[in-house]
């Protein structure tokens, strides 16, 4: 792929941005009828041209103060800027606003273009240039090249192209390290094709045929066709002006929407940010209402200053922004802020926490600032902060929380895993400290269970897992690390053996007494439990223990070991005498009802003492 960059224009209305782009590319970016009639750019216009082997997309943004929000939307995704100032007017109000927008959006390189030089003499031009250089001091354009041009005569455009080549060479090609997002700045229909959306593709790639999700509507749709630089392509790359033909009606997509990989982004109404106030802006109060420009979206918001009550011009601070609607923010993205009335650009900053849930409270200021400092230090520091806050943290949230592709997020997780700082299981990330707490918690739960129910083999596996509130993979890690033993469906301590304590010894004595009192006409288990007035779980735990101690259950009846021994011996003796017996013979032998006789005979069959033939008679098992 050839190098692709996006260059934006910026500057005051009627300073010649559109004419500059037309002379440079041959494309008139004033495409709307209203723009033609009024002679101003309302919506961002786009033009593409090749400079040597580099494809340059030019974004021509509006200059009039009423259309400043469109300028902010168009400036998203710009790699460098042609900062336009008319030689016959010099620095004007929107010149200053556009410079603030460029700085707040993180644009670091550009060319200062003095236009309309044919309208002034050399002496005036020198004065304007000196004034502009003073204006640009301590900004990213302080040492930028100055080029003087006339779009009318073509003077200076050879120099401008040379400087553009140098600018392009100095720009880093976007690597596509994060996931694809296409912030929508235009929506229209093309006859025979349907809905088309355009925008500047951020990190990541889009391909023809991809399924994408439209946010905030959460509609999934396919990309029928892709265009970059006016040509059909199979794939669009980061930084390219991209048009996507979608399989949805035009009314389902709006400017400010985002096209992205389904399920990647979650909505938020609170973000934590760094906020910088322009040097020429008025001071900002603690809970000031503003217009918040993010990608191609504008939302009303309230800025809550974290460490102060007033932010003075030129200062930077941590802040929390609370929105009037859901947005889909991503860590590290830039934004621009305007006052509501009058609408003026006053600053901007960078998103640190895109999925904040807690509102800032002054009494927790120190802890809150400590968290934001960790997020500000970089992605690795932010990773550990997010793990601790969201714990367990879903791996699938990392692209949004750290502005990474899923593959890069997994690589980062592996790094911290190898360093012994996190445990990963079931698609979730835990700190090692939390894992140790879970291991200790598991040991406590099992030990407590043994103490409360010493007759039981151990705690039910699913019960323990539910109490720990973890997934299968992590549960296995916990059991292994805790040295617990898993036996069938129960978990126990390694050195534990079921036994009778005082409570269960008393209950066993009561059961024995009831059985002895009844003779072989023993009560049903449910009747026995009711007579003893014992909780069901304790009764059946003890029952399991007693069966291991030689007690037998025959259907719904419990037999003492000596009872079963008596039944077995007498039945064997009778069979040796008669060779075979009927149910009636068995009933008469023990003076039992049929409801007892049948389960007892079936128990003898199960124990391998007798065998039932096709006629229903019993014989000794060979």
Coordinates of C-alpha atoms in Angstrom, one line a residue:
X1 CA 0.0 0.0 0.0
X2 CA 1.2 3.5 -0.8
X3 CA 1.6 6.0 1.9
X4 CA -1.8 7.6 2.7
X5 CA -2.2 10.8 4.7
X6 CA -5.0 13.2 5.5
X7 CA -4.3 16.9 5.4
X8 CA -6.8 19.4 6.6
X9 CA -7.2 23.1 6.0
X10 CA -7.9 25.5 8.8
X11 CA -8.5 29.2 9.0
X12 CA -10.9 32.1 9.0
X13 CA -13.8 32.4 6.6
X14 CA -13.0 33.8 3.1
X15 CA -9.2 33.4 3.7
X16 CA -9.0 31.2 0.6
X17 CA -9.0 27.6 1.9
X18 CA -11.4 26.3 -0.8
X19 CA -9.6 28.1 -3.6
X20 CA -6.3 26.8 -2.3
X21 CA -7.5 23.2 -2.4
X22 CA -9.0 23.7 -5.9
X23 CA -5.7 25.1 -7.3
X24 CA -3.7 22.3 -5.6
X25 CA -6.0 19.4 -6.5
X26 CA -8.3 20.5 -9.3
X27 CA -11.3 19.7 -7.1
X28 CA -13.9 22.2 -6.0
X29 CA -14.9 21.1 -2.5
X30 CA -17.9 23.5 -2.3
X31 CA -20.3 20.7 -3.3
X32 CA -23.6 21.9 -1.8
X33 CA -25.9 24.3 -3.6
X34 CA -26.1 26.5 -0.6
X35 CA -22.3 26.7 -0.5
X36 CA -22.3 27.8 -4.1
X37 CA -24.9 30.5 -3.5
X38 CA -23.4 31.8 -0.3
X39 CA -19.7 31.4 -1.2
X40 CA -18.7 29.6 2.0
X41 CA -18.0 26.0 3.0
X42 CA -20.8 24.7 5.4
X43 CA -19.9 21.0 5.4
X44 CA -16.4 19.7 5.2
X45 CA -15.4 19.0 1.5
X46 CA -12.9 16.4 0.3
X47 CA -10.4 16.1 -2.5
X48 CA -7.7 13.6 -3.3
X49 CA -4.5 13.7 -5.2
X50 CA -1.2 11.9 -5.6
X51 CA 2.0 13.6 -4.7
X52 CA 4.8 11.3 -6.0
X53 CA 3.8 7.9 -4.5
X54 CA 1.7 9.3 -1.7
X55 CA -2.1 9.6 -1.7
X56 CA -3.1 12.8 0.0
X57 CA -6.7 13.4 1.1
X58 CA -7.5 17.0 1.6
X59 CA -10.2 17.9 4.1
X60 CA -11.5 21.5 3.5
X61 CA -13.3 22.6 6.6
X62 CA -15.6 25.5 7.2
X63 CA -14.3 28.8 8.5
X64 CA -17.4 30.8 9.5
X65 CA -18.1 30.9 13.2
X66 CA -21.6 29.5 12.8
X67 CA -20.1 26.4 11.2
X68 CA -17.3 25.8 13.7
X69 CA -18.9 22.5 14.9
X70 CA -18.6 21.2 11.3
X71 CA -15.0 22.2 11.3
X72 CA -14.4 20.2 14.4
X73 CA -16.1 17.1 12.9
X74 CA -14.0 17.5 9.7
X75 CA -10.7 17.9 11.6
X76 CA -11.0 14.4 13.1
X77 CA -8.4 12.1 11.6
X78 CA -6.2 14.8 10.2
X79 CA -2.5 14.0 10.2
X80 CA -1.2 17.5 9.3
X81 CA -2.7 20.9 8.5
X82 CA -2.5 23.6 6.0
X83 CA -3.1 26.6 8.2
X84 CA -4.4 29.3 6.0
X85 CA -4.2 33.1 6.7
X86 CA -5.1 35.7 4.1
X87 CA -2.3 38.2 3.6
X88 CA -4.7 41.1 3.2
X89 CA -6.4 40.4 6.6
X90 CA -4.0 38.6 8.8
X91 CA -5.1 36.8 12.0
X92 CA -8.9 36.8 12.6
X93 CA -11.2 35.4 15.3
X94 CA -11.7 32.0 13.6
X95 CA -8.0 31.8 12.9
X96 CA -7.5 31.6 16.6
X97 CA -10.3 29.1 17.1
X98 CA -9.1 26.8 14.4
X99 CA -5.6 26.8 15.9
X100 CA -7.1 25.8 19.2
X101 CA -9.1 23.0 17.6
X102 CA -5.9 21.7 15.8
X103 CA -3.9 21.7 19.0
X104 CA -6.6 20.0 21.1
X105 CA -7.1 17.3 18.5
X106 CA -3.4 16.5 18.8
X107 CA -2.3 17.7 15.3
X108 CA 1.5 18.2 15.6
X109 CA 2.7 19.2 12.1
X110 CA 1.6 21.6 9.4
X111 CA 2.4 24.4 7.0
X112 CA 1.4 28.0 7.4
X113 CA 0.0 29.3 4.1
X114 CA -0.3 33.0 3.5
X115 CA -2.9 33.3 0.7
X116 CA -4.0 36.2 -1.5
X117 CA -0.5 37.6 -1.7
X118 CA -1.5 39.2 -5.0
X119 CA -3.7 41.6 -3.0
X120 CA -0.9 43.2 -1.0
X121 CA 2.5 44.8 -1.4
X122 CA 5.8 43.4 -0.1
X123 CA 5.9 45.8 2.9
X124 CA 2.4 44.8 4.0
X125 CA 3.2 41.1 3.5
X126 CA 6.3 41.4 5.8
X127 CA 4.2 43.0 8.5
X128 CA 1.5 40.3 8.3
X129 CA 4.1 37.5 8.3
X130 CA 5.7 39.0 11.4
X131 CA 2.3 39.3 13.1
X132 CA 1.5 35.7 12.2
X133 CA 4.8 34.4 13.6
X134 CA 4.1 36.2 16.9
X135 CA 0.6 34.7 17.0
X136 CA 2.0 31.2 16.5
X137 CA 4.7 31.3 19.2
X138 CA 4.5 28.4 21.7
X139 CA 2.2 26.4 19.4
X140 CA 2.9 23.4 17.2
X141 CA 3.2 25.7 14.2
X142 CA 5.9 28.0 15.8
X143 CA 8.6 26.5 13.6
X144 CA 6.4 25.4 10.7
X145 CA 7.4 26.5 7.1
X146 CA 5.7 29.6 5.8
X147 CA 4.5 29.5 2.1
X148 CA 3.1 32.6 0.3
X149 CA 0.7 31.8 -2.5
X150 CA -1.9 33.2 -4.8
X151 CA -4.7 30.8 -5.9
X152 CA -5.6 33.3 -8.6
X153 CA -2.2 33.4 -10.3
X154 CA -0.7 30.1 -9.1
X155 CA 2.3 31.9 -7.5
X156 CA 4.0 29.9 -4.7
X157 CA 2.3 26.5 -5.4
X158 CA 5.5 24.9 -6.5
X159 CA 7.0 25.8 -3.2
X160 CA 3.8 24.6 -1.4
X161 CA 4.1 21.2 -3.1
X162 CA 7.7 20.9 -2.1
X163 CA 6.8 21.6 1.5
X164 CA 3.9 19.2 1.3
X165 CA 6.4 16.5 0.2
X166 CA 8.5 17.2 3.2
X167 CA 5.5 17.2 5.5
X168 CA 4.3 13.9 4.2
X169 CA 7.7 12.3 4.6
X170 CA 7.8 13.4 8.2
X171 CA 4.4 12.0 9.1
X172 CA 4.2 8.5 10.6
X173 CA 2.0 6.1 8.6
X174 CA -0.8 4.8 10.8
X175 CA -0.2 1.2 11.7
X176 CA -3.7 0.1 12.3
X177 CA -2.9 -1.0 15.8
X178 CA -6.3 -0.5 17.2
X179 CA -9.7 -1.6 16.0
X180 CA -11.5 0.0 13.1
X181 CA -13.8 2.9 13.7
X182 CA -15.4 5.0 11.0
X183 CA -16.9 8.2 12.5
X184 CA -19.7 9.2 10.2
X185 CA -19.5 12.8 8.9
X186 CA -21.8 12.4 5.8
X187 CA -24.8 10.2 5.0
X188 CA -26.4 10.1 1.5
X189 CA -28.0 7.8 -1.0
X190 CA -26.7 6.9 -4.5
X191 CA -29.2 5.7 -7.0
X192 CA -28.8 2.0 -7.7
X193 CA -26.5 1.5 -4.6
X194 CA -28.4 2.8 -1.6
X195 CA -27.0 4.3 1.6
X196 CA -23.5 5.6 1.6
X197 CA -21.6 7.0 4.7
X198 CA -18.2 8.7 4.7
X199 CA -15.6 9.4 7.3
X200 CA -11.9 9.2 8.1
X201 CA -11.1 5.6 9.1
X202 CA -9.2 5.5 12.4
X203 CA -6.7 2.7 13.4
X204 CA -7.8 -0.6 12.0
X205 CA -9.0 -1.8 8.6
X206 CA -12.4 -2.3 7.0
X207 CA -13.0 -4.8 4.2
X208 CA -15.7 -5.2 1.6
X209 CA -18.2 -7.7 3.0
X210 CA -17.4 -7.0 6.6
X211 CA -20.3 -6.9 9.2
X212 CA -20.2 -3.7 11.1
X213 CA -22.2 -2.3 14.0
X214 CA -23.7 1.2 13.8
X215 CA -23.6 3.0 17.1
X216 CA -25.6 4.2 19.0
X217 CA -28.5 2.4 17.2
X218 CA -26.6 -1.0 17.5
X219 CA -27.8 -2.0 14.1
X220 CA -25.6 -4.6 12.4
X221 CA -25.1 -4.2 8.6
X222 CA -22.8 -5.4 5.9
X223 CA -20.5 -3.2 3.8
X224 CA -21.6 -3.8 0.2
X225 CA -18.8 -1.7 -1.3
X226 CA -15.9 0.5 -0.2
X227 CA -14.3 3.5 -1.9
X228 CA -11.2 5.5 -1.1
X229 CA -10.1 8.5 -3.2
X230 CA -13.2 7.9 -5.4
X231 CA -12.2 4.4 -6.4
X232 CA -13.6 1.0 -5.5
X233 CA -11.4 -0.9 -3.1
X234 CA -11.5 -4.3 -1.3
X235 CA -10.0 -2.8 1.9
X236 CA -9.7 0.6 3.5
X237 CA -6.7 1.4 5.7
X238 CA -6.2 3.7 8.7
X239 CA -6.2 7.4 7.9
X240 CA -8.0 7.1 4.6
X241 CA -11.1 9.1 3.7
X242 CA -13.5 6.2 3.3
X243 CA -17.0 5.8 1.7
X244 CA -18.9 2.7 2.8
X245 CA -22.0 1.4 1.0
X246 CA -24.3 -0.1 3.6
X247 CA -27.3 -2.4 3.6
X248 CA -29.5 -0.2 5.7
X249 CA -31.9 2.6 4.9
X250 CA -30.4 6.2 5.0
X251 CA -32.6 7.2 7.9
X252 CA -31.0 4.6 10.1
X253 CA -27.6 6.3 10.0
X254 CA -26.7 9.8 11.1
X255 CA -23.8 12.1 11.3
X256 CA -22.0 11.5 14.6
X257 CA -22.6 7.7 14.4
X258 CA -19.7 5.3 14.5
X259 CA -19.2 2.2 12.4
X260 CA -17.1 -0.4 14.2
X261 CA -16.6 -4.1 14.9
X262 CA -19.8 -5.5 16.5
X263 CA -19.6 -5.8 20.3
X264 CA -16.4 -3.8 20.7
X265 CA -17.7 -0.6 22.2
X266 CA -19.9 0.1 25.3
X267 CA -21.7 3.3 25.9
X268 CA -20.9 5.8 28.6
X269 CA -22.3 9.0 30.1
X270 CA -19.3 9.9 32.2
X271 CA -15.6 10.1 31.2
X272 CA -12.5 11.2 33.0
X273 CA -10.2 13.5 31.0
X274 CA -7.3 15.9 30.9
X275 CA -8.7 19.3 30.0
X276 CA -6.6 22.2 28.7
X277 CA -8.1 25.7 28.5
X278 CA -7.0 27.9 25.7
X279 CA -4.8 30.9 26.7
X280 CA -7.4 33.3 25.1
X281 CA -10.4 31.7 26.6
X282 CA -12.2 33.0 29.7
X283 CA -11.8 31.0 33.0
X284 CA -14.0 27.9 33.4
X285 CA -16.0 27.3 36.5
X286 CA -16.3 24.0 38.3
X287 CA -19.5 22.7 36.8
X288 CA -19.7 24.6 33.5
X289 CA -22.1 23.5 30.7
X290 CA -20.4 23.1 27.4
X291 CA -20.6 21.6 23.9
X292 CA -18.4 18.6 23.7
X293 CA -17.1 17.7 20.2
X294 CA -15.8 14.1 19.9
X295 CA -15.1 12.5 16.5
X296 CA -18.0 13.7 14.4
X297 CA -20.4 14.0 17.4
X298 CA -21.5 17.0 19.3
X299 CA -23.1 16.5 22.7
X300 CA -24.0 18.8 25.6
X301 CA -22.0 18.1 28.7
X302 CA -21.0 19.4 32.1
X303 CA -17.4 19.7 33.0
X304 CA -16.5 19.0 36.7
X305 CA -13.1 20.2 37.6
X306 CA -11.4 17.7 39.9
X307 CA -8.6 19.5 41.7
X308 CA -9.8 23.1 41.6
X309 CA -12.9 25.3 41.5
X310 CA -11.7 27.5 38.6
X311 CA -9.5 26.7 35.6
X312 CA -7.7 29.7 34.3
X313 CA -6.6 30.4 30.7
X314 CA -3.6 28.2 29.6
X315 CA -4.0 25.8 32.5
X316 CA -4.5 22.0 32.3
X317 CA -6.2 19.8 34.9
X318 CA -8.0 16.6 35.4
X319 CA -11.8 16.8 35.0
X320 CA -14.9 14.6 34.8
X321 CA -17.3 15.2 31.9
X322 CA -21.0 14.2 32.3
X323 CA -23.1 13.9 29.2
X324 CA -26.8 14.4 28.4
X325 CA -26.7 11.2 26.2
X326 CA -24.8 8.0 25.6
X327 CA -21.5 8.3 23.8
X328 CA -18.9 5.7 22.8
X329 CA -15.6 7.0 24.0
X330 CA -12.2 5.4 23.7
X331 CA -9.0 5.9 25.8
X332 CA -6.5 8.4 24.4
X333 CA -8.9 10.0 22.0
X334 CA -8.9 13.8 21.7
X335 CA -11.9 16.2 22.0
X336 CA -12.7 19.9 21.7
X337 CA -14.9 22.0 23.9
X338 CA -17.0 25.0 23.0
X339 CA -19.0 27.3 25.1
X340 CA -22.8 27.1 24.6
X341 CA -23.6 30.7 24.1
X342 CA -21.8 32.3 22.4
X343 CA -20.5 29.2 20.7
X344 CA -16.7 29.6 21.0
X345 CA -13.9 27.1 21.1
X346 CA -12.2 27.3 24.5
X347 CA -10.1 24.2 24.8
X348 CA -10.0 20.4 24.7
X349 CA -8.1 17.4 25.9
X350 CA -7.7 13.7 26.1
X351 CA -10.0 10.9 27.3
X352 CA -8.4 8.9 30.2
X353 CA -11.3 6.8 31.5
X354 CA -14.0 6.1 28.8
X355 CA -16.3 3.9 31.0
X356 CA -16.4 5.8 34.3
X357 CA -19.3 4.9 36.5
X358 CA -18.6 6.9 39.6
X359 CA -19.2 10.6 39.8
X360 CA -16.4 12.6 41.3
X361 CA -16.8 13.5 45.0
X362 CA -14.5 16.1 46.6
X363 CA -14.1 14.1 49.8
X364 CA -12.4 11.3 47.6
X365 CA -10.3 13.8 45.7
X366 CA -6.8 12.4 46.6
X367 CA -7.8 8.9 45.7
X368 CA -9.5 10.0 42.5
X369 CA -6.4 12.1 41.4
X370 CA -4.2 9.1 42.1
X371 CA -6.3 7.0 39.8
X372 CA -6.2 9.6 37.0
X373 CA -2.5 10.0 37.3
X374 CA -2.1 6.2 36.8
X375 CA -4.3 6.4 33.7
X376 CA -2.3 9.5 32.4
X377 CA 1.1 7.7 32.7
X378 CA 0.3 5.4 29.7
X379 CA -1.4 2.2 28.6
X380 CA 0.6 -0.2 30.9
X381 CA -0.1 1.8 34.0
X382 CA -3.7 2.2 32.9
X383 CA -4.1 -1.5 32.3
X384 CA -3.3 -2.4 36.0
X385 CA -5.6 0.5 37.1
X386 CA -8.5 -0.8 35.1
X387 CA -7.9 -4.4 36.2
X388 CA -8.1 -3.3 39.8
X389 CA -11.2 -1.2 39.2
X390 CA -13.3 -3.5 37.0
X391 CA -12.0 -6.7 38.6
X392 CA -12.7 -9.1 37.1
X393 CA -12.0 -7.2 33.9
X394 CA -13.3 -8.6 30.6
X395 CA -10.5 -9.0 28.0
X396 CA -13.0 -7.9 25.3
X397 CA -13.2 -4.4 27.1
X398 CA -9.5 -3.7 26.6
X399 CA -9.7 -2.4 23.1
X400 CA -12.0 0.5 24.3
X401 CA -10.2 0.9 27.6
X402 CA -6.7 1.1 26.1
X403 CA -7.3 1.9 22.4
X404 CA -5.8 -1.3 21.2
X405 CA -6.6 -4.1 18.8
X406 CA -7.9 -7.2 20.5
X407 CA -4.6 -9.0 19.5
X408 CA -2.5 -6.3 21.0
X409 CA -4.6 -6.3 24.1
X410 CA -4.1 -10.0 24.5
X411 CA -0.3 -9.5 24.0
X412 CA -0.3 -6.9 26.8
X413 CA -2.3 -9.3 29.0
X414 CA 0.3 -12.1 28.4
X415 CA 3.1 -9.7 29.4
X416 CA 1.5 -9.0 32.8
X417 CA 0.6 -12.7 33.2
X418 CA 4.3 -13.7 32.7
X419 CA 5.3 -11.0 35.2
X420 CA 3.1 -12.6 37.7
X421 CA 0.8 -9.6 38.1
X422 CA -2.5 -11.0 36.8
X423 CA -4.4 -14.3 36.5
X424 CA -6.4 -14.9 33.3
X425 CA -9.3 -17.3 33.2
X426 CA -12.7 -17.5 31.4
X427 CA -11.9 -14.4 29.4
X428 CA -11.5 -12.4 32.6
X429 CA -8.5 -10.8 34.2
X430 CA -7.8 -10.8 38.0
X431 CA -4.9 -9.4 40.0
X432 CA -2.7 -12.0 41.7
X433 CA -3.7 -10.4 45.0
X434 CA -7.4 -11.0 44.3
X435 CA -6.7 -14.6 43.1
X436 CA -4.9 -15.2 46.5
X437 CA -8.0 -13.9 48.3
X438 CA -10.2 -16.2 46.3
X439 CA -7.9 -19.2 47.2
X440 CA -8.1 -18.3 50.9
X441 CA -11.8 -17.7 50.6
X442 CA -12.3 -21.2 49.1
X443 CA -10.3 -22.8 51.9
X444 CA -12.4 -20.9 54.5
X445 CA -15.7 -22.0 52.9
X446 CA -14.7 -25.6 52.7
X447 CA -13.3 -25.6 56.3
X448 CA -16.5 -23.9 57.6
X449 CA -18.6 -26.5 55.7
X450 CA -16.6 -29.4 57.3
X451 CA -17.1 -27.8 60.7
X452 CA -20.8 -27.4 60.3
X453 CA -21.4 -30.7 58.5
X454 CA -18.6 -33.1 59.6
X455 CA -20.6 -36.1 58.4
X456 CA -20.6 -34.9 54.8
X457 CA -17.9 -35.9 52.3
X458 CA -17.5 -32.3 51.4
X459 CA -19.2 -29.2 50.0
X460 CA -21.0 -29.5 46.7
X461 CA -18.8 -28.4 43.8
X462 CA -21.4 -26.1 42.2
X463 CA -22.3 -24.6 45.6
X464 CA -18.7 -23.7 46.2
X465 CA -18.3 -22.3 42.7
X466 CA -21.4 -20.2 43.1
X467 CA -20.2 -18.9 46.5
X468 CA -16.9 -17.8 44.9
X469 CA -18.8 -16.4 41.9
X470 CA -16.2 -17.5 39.4
X471 CA -16.1 -19.4 36.1
X472 CA -15.1 -23.0 35.4
X473 CA -11.5 -22.2 34.4
X474 CA -10.7 -20.0 37.4
X475 CA -12.5 -22.4 39.8
X476 CA -10.1 -25.3 38.7
X477 CA -7.1 -23.0 39.3
X478 CA -8.4 -22.1 42.7
X479 CA -9.0 -25.7 43.7
X480 CA -5.5 -26.7 42.5
X481 CA -3.8 -23.7 44.2
X482 CA -5.7 -24.3 47.4
X483 CA -4.7 -28.0 47.6
X484 CA -8.4 -29.0 47.8
X485 CA -9.5 -32.5 46.7
X486 CA -12.3 -33.0 44.3
X487 CA -14.2 -36.3 44.7
X488 CA -17.1 -36.6 42.2
X489 CA -19.4 -33.7 42.9
X490 CA -17.9 -32.6 46.2
X491 CA -14.8 -30.7 47.3
X492 CA -13.0 -31.3 50.6
X493 CA -9.8 -30.4 52.5
X494 CA -6.9 -32.8 51.7
X495 CA -6.7 -34.3 55.3
X496 CA -10.5 -34.3 56.0
X497 CA -12.4 -37.5 56.8
X498 CA -16.2 -37.5 57.6
X499 CA -17.0 -38.1 61.3
X500 CA -19.6 -37.6 63.9
X501 CA -19.6 -34.6 66.2
X502 CA -21.7 -34.1 69.2
X503 CA -24.8 -32.9 67.3
X504 CA -24.7 -35.7 64.7
X505 CA -23.9 -38.4 67.3
X506 CA -27.1 -37.4 69.1
X507 CA -29.1 -37.5 65.9
X508 CA -27.6 -41.0 65.1
X509 CA -28.7 -42.2 68.5
X510 CA -32.2 -40.9 67.9
X511 CA -32.4 -42.7 64.5
X512 CA -31.1 -45.9 66.0
X513 CA -33.7 -45.8 68.8
X514 CA -36.6 -45.2 66.4
X515 CA -35.4 -48.1 64.2
X516 CA -34.9 -50.5 67.1
X517 CA -38.3 -49.6 68.4
X518 CA -40.0 -50.4 65.1
X519 CA -38.4 -53.8 64.5
X520 CA -38.3 -54.7 60.8
X521 CA -41.4 -52.7 60.2
X522 CA -39.3 -49.6 60.0
X523 CA -40.8 -46.2 59.2
X524 CA -40.2 -44.5 55.8
X525 CA -37.3 -42.0 55.6
X526 CA -39.7 -39.1 55.4
X527 CA -41.7 -40.3 58.5
X528 CA -38.4 -40.8 60.4
X529 CA -37.2 -37.4 59.5
X530 CA -40.5 -35.8 60.6
X531 CA -40.5 -37.7 63.9
X532 CA -37.0 -36.4 64.7
X533 CA -37.8 -32.9 63.5
X534 CA -34.4 -32.5 61.8
X535 CA -33.6 -30.3 58.7
X536 CA -33.6 -32.2 55.5
X537 CA -30.0 -31.4 54.5
X538 CA -28.7 -32.6 57.9
X539 CA -30.8 -35.7 57.8
X540 CA -29.7 -36.8 54.4
X541 CA -26.0 -35.9 55.1
X542 CA -26.1 -38.2 58.1
X543 CA -27.9 -40.9 56.0
X544 CA -25.1 -40.9 53.5
X545 CA -22.6 -41.2 56.4
X546 CA -24.5 -44.1 58.0
X547 CA -24.6 -46.0 54.7
X548 CA -20.8 -45.9 54.6
X549 CA -20.9 -47.3 58.1
X550 CA -22.9 -50.4 57.1
X551 CA -26.5 -49.1 57.3
X552 CA -28.7 -50.0 54.3
X553 CA -31.5 -48.3 52.5
X554 CA -34.2 -50.5 51.0
X555 CA -36.4 -48.3 48.9
X556 CA -37.7 -45.6 51.2
X557 CA -36.6 -47.5 54.4
X558 CA -33.4 -47.4 56.5
X559 CA -32.1 -50.6 58.1
X560 CA -29.6 -50.9 61.0
X561 CA -26.5 -53.1 60.1
X562 CA -27.8 -55.8 62.5
X563 CA -31.2 -55.7 60.8
X564 CA -29.8 -56.3 57.4
X565 CA -27.6 -59.1 58.8
X566 CA -30.7 -60.8 60.3
X567 CA -32.7 -60.5 57.1
X568 CA -29.7 -61.9 55.0
X569 CA -29.0 -64.8 57.3
X570 CA -32.6 -66.0 57.7
X571 CA -33.3 -65.6 54.0
X572 CA -30.2 -67.6 53.0
X573 CA -31.2 -70.4 55.5
X574 CA -34.7 -70.5 54.1
X575 CA -33.5 -70.7 50.5
X576 CA -31.0 -73.5 51.4
X577 CA -34.0 -75.4 52.8
X578 CA -36.5 -74.7 50.0
X579 CA -34.3 -73.9 47.0
X580 CA -36.6 -71.0 46.0
X581 CA -39.1 -68.7 47.7
X582 CA -42.0 -66.4 46.8
X583 CA -42.7 -62.9 48.1
X584 CA -45.3 -64.6 50.3
X585 CA -42.7 -66.9 51.8
X586 CA -40.5 -63.9 52.6
X587 CA -43.5 -62.0 54.2
X588 CA -44.4 -65.0 56.4
X589 CA -40.7 -65.5 57.4
X590 CA -40.5 -62.0 58.9
X591 CA -44.1 -61.1 59.4
X592 CA -43.9 -58.1 57.1
X593 CA -46.3 -56.3 54.9
X594 CA -45.8 -56.3 51.2
X595 CA -44.7 -52.6 51.2
X596 CA -41.7 -53.7 53.3
X597 CA -41.1 -57.1 51.8
X598 CA -40.6 -56.0 48.2
X599 CA -37.9 -53.3 48.9
X600 CA -36.1 -55.8 51.3
X601 CA -36.0 -58.5 48.6
X602 CA -34.8 -56.0 46.0
X603 CA -32.0 -55.0 48.4
X604 CA -31.0 -58.6 48.7
X605 CA -31.0 -58.8 44.9
X606 CA -28.8 -55.7 44.7
X607 CA -26.4 -57.0 47.3
X608 CA -25.9 -60.2 45.3
X609 CA -27.6 -62.5 47.9
X610 CA -30.6 -63.5 45.8
X611 CA -31.6 -63.5 42.2
X612 CA -35.2 -63.1 40.9
X613 CA -36.3 -65.5 38.1
X614 CA -38.8 -64.9 35.4
X615 CA -41.6 -66.2 37.6
X616 CA -40.9 -63.7 40.3
X617 CA -39.3 -66.3 42.7
X618 CA -36.0 -65.8 44.4
X619 CA -33.1 -68.2 44.5
X620 CA -29.6 -68.0 46.0
X621 CA -27.2 -66.1 43.8
X622 CA -24.5 -68.5 42.5

